[in-house]
């Protein structure tokens, strides 16, 4: 049997089995059940269709980690529109480029950041502008909540969708040129969410703290995995370490993601202020980016009592493609675990991760010979938005059919990157 893999299945499952359970703790303290979250997403779907949004149209979301982001994302995807999250730290010129490049048809922007879109309004190809606080934004912006109140949640029509349809466009950082729109399909997003559910050990009783930006590759897939499992979202407006510790204690947070820099910020804050580092639940934290130094891992695991999972990837790959959480390769009570946890690790299930030389041949697994990391997996992007030459180069430069990460690495005798 073949059942299409659709991103809409995650919220559908949650409200079918967890309708009366808490889904989201909003920044303002409002708590929403999965039935309520689903109703608000349905209303946004209806509001989008009332404004002419159709399958394949792009809906941009400029928002920190609030419930509005979740509602806008699912509301857009339910009508087959392409969820296009944007980095709220960027400039008006950045937004003008990305919104025009994607050809967006509607924009939801948090009131704190909407001015940066308003500044380039005439350069943006849409006349649908929504925000959470229209009174706080100069220009002609509609109220998101007002649009939901006026919408009939039963009125929207969900179109036929195929798992190979593009459903998200995530823009790269643009460090070597203009940002590129990474096109990801229902299938890629779904399988990536399945993978992180397994490797990050996500369950329905998890309490997930949003410190990782939702805009960053859809929060590493957690807008799907946490929702689909029926776990709780604890929303924030970014990283505030004092608030993070408070939420961990008072909301019994069990899981979150944090770059090594954020882990260091948490360590510095705790060294200065002390206090409990957990609530009722044990805590695990995923980190990615630069390899965390041993001192950081010691702080997280020995002082905080958390379990650290080091992962690796890129916007184009889902993002996550490897993990160093391979417990049979180290003694949990020995310092030998640090040497393993500092590596990028081994490939996720169903993911082919290799390090190759200039001829596309695998480097020797000696921990010394350097090559480029290349990846093949179901979570890898479909293409760059309207950039066929860049797509071709990304998948064929050294080894045909593999996405080329642009990162140099070595491989040890156990296959760890």
XYZ file of C-alpha atoms in Angstrom:
417
model
C 0.000 0.000 0.000
C 1.214 3.493 -0.784
C -0.181 6.363 1.267
C 0.905 9.893 0.319
C 3.158 11.539 2.902
C 1.687 14.988 3.604
C 2.726 17.608 6.148
C -0.932 18.211 6.977
C -1.068 14.725 8.511
C 0.820 15.890 11.599
C -1.816 18.319 12.851
C -4.602 16.018 11.672
C -3.223 13.215 13.854
C -2.741 15.459 16.873
C -6.259 16.801 16.914
C -7.706 13.356 16.237
C -5.985 11.740 19.222
C -5.046 14.679 21.503
C -7.873 17.157 20.891
C -8.368 18.031 24.561
C -4.680 17.964 25.492
C -2.631 21.115 25.704
C -0.840 21.819 22.433
C 0.706 25.233 22.960
C 1.665 27.570 25.752
C 1.712 30.968 24.063
C 4.142 33.732 24.951
C 1.347 35.678 26.676
C 0.438 32.671 28.833
C -2.610 31.564 26.838
C -2.900 27.798 26.556
C -4.370 26.169 23.475
C -5.504 22.567 23.100
C -4.923 20.690 19.871
C -8.591 21.162 19.022
C -8.170 24.908 19.447
C -4.911 25.002 17.502
C -6.585 23.041 14.705
C -9.584 25.379 14.683
C -7.332 28.426 14.395
C -5.360 26.803 11.568
C -8.630 25.979 9.779
C -9.782 29.563 10.161
C -6.525 30.837 8.701
C -6.919 28.405 5.816
C -10.391 29.804 5.157
C -9.112 33.374 5.482
C -6.373 32.697 2.932
C -8.810 31.214 0.433
C -11.173 34.173 0.989
C -8.241 36.356 -0.091
C -7.589 34.369 -3.236
C -4.746 32.134 -2.044
C -4.607 28.840 -3.910
C -2.544 25.675 -4.038
C 1.038 26.471 -4.995
C 0.911 30.112 -3.901
C 3.608 31.208 -1.471
C 2.677 32.415 2.015
C 5.512 34.113 3.874
C 5.720 33.968 7.672
C 7.902 36.441 9.558
C 7.542 35.579 13.205
C 9.538 34.583 16.275
C 8.547 31.384 18.020
C 4.893 32.167 18.731
C 1.665 30.242 18.262
C 0.907 32.481 15.284
C 3.783 30.882 13.387
C 2.359 27.393 13.924
C -1.144 28.511 12.920
C 0.073 30.355 9.828
C 2.266 27.446 8.731
C -0.439 24.797 9.043
C -3.134 27.137 7.767
C -1.108 27.750 4.611
C -0.168 24.115 4.067
C -3.778 22.956 4.496
C -4.721 24.873 1.347
C -1.667 23.556 -0.489
C 0.130 26.898 -0.271
C 3.892 26.922 0.157
C 4.973 27.870 3.669
C 7.859 30.350 3.317
C 9.342 31.242 6.723
C 11.711 34.213 6.949
C 14.534 35.090 9.315
C 13.194 37.965 11.418
C 16.751 39.235 12.065
C 17.213 40.409 8.470
C 16.951 43.882 6.894
C 14.251 45.395 4.663
C 16.482 44.906 1.616
C 16.847 41.212 2.486
C 13.083 40.858 2.731
C 12.544 42.712 -0.540
C 14.830 40.263 -2.314
C 13.418 37.059 -0.790
C 9.753 38.025 -1.009
C 10.204 39.031 -4.648
C 12.332 35.995 -5.461
C 9.676 33.650 -4.033
C 6.848 35.631 -5.636
C 4.914 35.620 -2.377
C 1.150 35.916 -2.506
C 0.477 36.659 1.188
C 2.510 37.712 4.216
C 1.978 37.214 7.919
C 4.422 39.294 9.999
C 4.729 39.740 13.737
C 4.085 43.375 14.658
C 7.600 43.830 16.020
C 9.086 43.022 12.608
C 6.363 44.132 10.190
C 7.951 47.578 9.747
C 10.831 45.928 7.883
C 8.340 44.589 5.349
C 6.320 47.808 5.263
C 9.517 49.653 4.315
C 9.699 47.674 1.048
C 5.986 47.153 0.551
C 5.962 48.525 -2.980
C 8.627 46.016 -4.021
C 6.683 43.000 -2.745
C 4.323 41.204 -5.173
C 1.261 40.909 -2.925
C -1.493 42.951 -1.381
C -2.292 40.519 1.460
C -0.570 41.701 4.646
C -1.573 40.298 8.050
C -0.135 40.876 11.511
C -0.924 40.005 15.114
C -1.302 43.695 16.117
C -2.478 45.894 13.261
C -2.739 48.967 15.505
C 1.002 48.774 16.216
C 2.017 48.712 12.550
C 2.111 51.653 10.171
C 0.478 50.975 6.834
C -2.486 48.936 5.704
C -2.240 45.643 7.611
C -5.063 43.290 8.566
C -5.438 41.765 11.998
C -4.612 38.041 12.033
C -7.045 37.426 14.891
C -9.680 39.572 13.197
C -9.325 37.544 10.031
C -9.748 34.347 12.052
C -12.865 35.669 13.782
C -14.462 36.500 10.442
C -13.561 33.165 8.834
C -15.689 30.022 8.772
C -13.420 27.098 9.733
C -15.676 24.672 7.890
C -15.620 26.700 4.682
C -12.131 26.102 3.416
C -11.553 23.358 0.867
C -8.414 21.263 1.178
C -7.146 20.522 -2.341
C -5.733 17.246 -3.563
C -2.032 17.207 -2.749
C 0.803 14.951 -3.814
C 3.746 14.045 -1.614
C 6.099 15.356 -4.302
C 4.521 18.830 -4.265
C 6.788 21.554 -2.879
C 5.258 22.676 0.422
C 8.016 24.796 1.978
C 10.667 27.204 0.732
C 13.405 27.937 3.253
C 15.975 30.592 2.408
C 19.674 29.999 2.997
C 21.846 32.509 4.833
C 23.269 33.902 1.594
C 26.809 34.083 2.972
C 28.320 33.559 -0.507
C 25.781 35.513 -2.556
C 22.061 36.101 -2.631
C 20.028 33.723 -0.455
C 18.681 30.692 -2.282
C 15.202 29.292 -1.743
C 15.439 25.651 -0.685
C 12.401 23.784 -2.021
C 11.212 20.942 0.178
C 8.386 18.570 -0.605
C 5.713 17.048 1.620
C 7.654 13.789 1.391
C 10.997 15.270 2.398
C 9.504 17.197 5.331
C 7.545 14.164 6.514
C 10.435 11.714 6.387
C 12.751 14.196 8.080
C 10.190 14.601 10.870
C 9.973 10.824 11.221
C 13.769 10.664 11.488
C 14.070 13.271 14.209
C 11.204 11.634 16.088
C 13.293 8.446 16.218
C 16.762 9.876 16.750
C 15.680 12.624 19.168
C 13.375 10.157 20.952
C 10.279 12.375 20.760
C 7.162 11.048 22.503
C 3.684 12.350 23.221
C 4.541 13.333 26.794
C 7.430 15.558 25.717
C 7.397 19.245 26.591
C 9.363 21.107 23.927
C 10.860 24.553 24.580
C 11.180 26.733 21.485
C 14.612 28.350 21.671
C 15.605 27.258 18.154
C 14.007 29.607 15.576
C 10.927 28.164 13.898
C 12.017 29.878 10.697
C 15.236 27.855 10.568
C 14.312 24.906 8.314
C 10.921 24.805 10.047
C 12.600 24.603 13.444
C 14.659 21.563 12.348
C 11.356 19.860 11.582
C 9.958 20.252 15.082
C 6.854 22.134 13.937
C 5.916 18.746 12.471
C 7.372 16.158 14.853
C 6.251 17.757 18.121
C 2.792 18.387 16.694
C 2.361 14.971 15.128
C 3.330 13.188 18.330
C 0.831 15.240 20.337
C 3.526 16.763 22.551
C 3.473 20.291 24.013
C 4.969 23.413 22.396
C 6.316 26.027 24.824
C 6.602 29.197 22.751
C 9.099 32.026 23.234
C 10.178 35.165 21.406
C 13.794 34.075 21.138
C 16.544 33.130 23.535
C 16.368 34.600 27.020
C 18.398 32.315 29.272
C 16.721 33.363 32.526
C 13.312 32.741 30.973
C 14.521 29.450 29.501
C 15.517 28.133 32.923
C 12.231 29.371 34.376
C 10.216 27.606 31.667
C 12.225 24.419 32.092
C 11.407 24.382 35.804
C 7.791 25.564 35.786
C 6.578 23.800 32.627
C 8.613 20.601 33.160
C 10.404 20.966 29.831
C 11.885 17.668 28.663
C 13.511 18.609 25.359
C 14.863 21.586 23.424
C 17.473 22.516 20.822
C 20.301 24.981 21.263
C 23.422 25.986 19.374
C 26.697 25.654 21.342
C 26.639 29.443 21.835
C 23.275 29.168 23.574
C 24.558 26.320 25.746
C 27.459 28.554 26.781
C 25.022 31.368 27.607
C 23.024 28.981 29.777
C 26.226 27.834 31.494
C 27.339 31.398 32.208
C 23.925 32.349 33.578
C 23.760 29.325 35.834
C 27.285 29.965 37.132
C 26.219 33.476 38.137
C 22.710 32.749 39.432
C 22.451 29.028 40.243
C 19.049 27.409 40.678
C 17.414 24.180 39.604
C 18.068 23.079 36.031
C 15.083 20.741 35.607
C 11.441 20.474 36.523
C 9.662 17.172 36.957
C 11.069 15.792 33.705
C 14.612 14.804 32.777
C 15.960 17.083 30.049
C 17.684 16.293 26.782
C 19.075 18.958 24.480
C 20.113 18.760 20.837
C 22.925 20.964 19.590
C 24.374 21.551 16.121
C 26.804 23.843 14.411
C 30.338 24.062 15.742
C 31.353 20.959 17.672
C 30.678 21.645 21.370
C 33.907 21.655 23.421
C 34.320 19.137 26.192
C 33.804 21.834 28.826
C 30.370 22.630 27.408
C 29.361 18.976 27.340
C 30.537 18.563 30.934
C 28.487 21.563 32.041
C 25.360 20.297 30.286
C 25.618 16.684 31.392
C 27.390 16.823 34.762
C 26.278 20.173 36.200
C 22.829 20.484 34.628
C 22.068 16.759 34.528
C 20.826 16.955 30.939
C 21.505 14.531 28.078
C 23.249 16.165 25.118
C 22.651 15.015 21.546
C 25.007 16.454 18.920
C 23.570 16.538 15.393
C 24.596 18.002 12.032
C 23.089 19.155 8.761
C 22.207 22.087 6.500
C 19.153 23.945 5.277
C 19.305 21.897 2.086
C 19.313 18.570 3.947
C 16.310 18.874 6.150
C 18.512 19.839 8.066
C 19.578 16.861 10.168
C 21.592 14.036 8.629
C 23.939 12.760 11.371
C 24.014 12.160 15.108
C 26.753 11.414 17.624
C 24.176 9.861 19.949
C 25.534 6.336 19.455
C 25.638 4.898 22.955
C 27.124 1.535 22.036
C 30.264 3.388 21.004
C 31.002 4.814 24.459
C 30.579 4.187 28.161
C 27.876 6.456 29.555
C 29.794 6.897 32.816
C 33.216 7.420 31.290
C 34.981 10.460 29.914
C 35.477 8.540 26.667
C 31.995 9.682 25.649
C 33.277 13.219 25.027
C 35.434 12.166 22.081
C 32.347 10.640 20.428
C 29.854 13.367 21.361
C 32.108 16.051 19.862
C 31.997 14.414 16.434
C 29.281 15.108 13.876
C 28.613 11.388 14.188
C 27.065 8.805 11.880
C 24.250 9.025 9.355
C 20.603 9.036 10.332
C 18.482 6.056 9.356
C 18.151 5.848 5.587
C 20.773 8.537 5.099
C 23.967 7.991 3.110
C 26.666 10.334 4.430
C 30.129 10.141 2.871
C 33.361 12.117 2.861
C 34.949 12.155 -0.575
C 38.074 13.485 -2.260
C 38.202 15.640 -5.397
C 37.600 12.570 -7.567
C 34.481 11.578 -5.624
C 36.182 8.628 -3.913
C 35.711 7.945 -0.196
C 38.590 9.135 1.948
C 40.425 6.663 4.139
C 38.727 6.130 7.544
C 41.879 7.148 9.386
C 40.721 10.310 11.149
C 43.249 12.342 9.153
C 42.455 12.362 5.440
C 40.306 15.368 4.582
C 37.445 15.416 2.093
C 34.059 17.036 1.524
C 30.879 15.795 3.181
C 28.237 14.667 0.673
C 24.760 13.396 1.510
C 21.997 11.384 -0.104
C 18.703 10.861 1.724
C 14.944 11.262 1.573
C 15.136 14.414 3.697
C 17.341 16.275 1.199
C 15.849 19.196 -0.743
C 14.154 18.862 -4.089
C 15.886 21.875 -5.677
C 16.684 25.553 -5.314
C 13.763 27.786 -6.226
C 14.178 28.863 -9.865
C 17.953 28.223 -9.815
C 18.550 25.141 -11.960
C 22.273 25.766 -12.453
C 22.926 26.102 -8.718
C 20.870 22.952 -8.148
C 22.871 21.004 -10.701
C 26.158 22.115 -9.165
C 25.036 21.270 -5.626
C 24.237 17.691 -6.624
C 27.049 16.862 -9.023
C 30.305 18.684 -8.322
C 32.330 15.797 -6.865
C 29.880 12.894 -6.766
C 26.776 12.798 -8.905
C 23.463 12.448 -7.106
C 24.706 13.589 -3.688
C 24.124 16.974 -2.098
C 27.510 18.624 -1.498
C 27.628 20.176 1.970
C 30.658 22.401 1.354
C 32.093 21.235 4.694
C 35.477 19.546 5.038
C 35.769 16.556 7.329
C 37.617 13.377 8.213
C 36.202 9.940 9.029
C 37.401 7.717 11.883
C 37.669 3.940 11.876
C 34.079 3.562 13.136
C 32.677 5.759 10.359
C 32.117 8.850 12.514
C 32.375 12.165 10.653
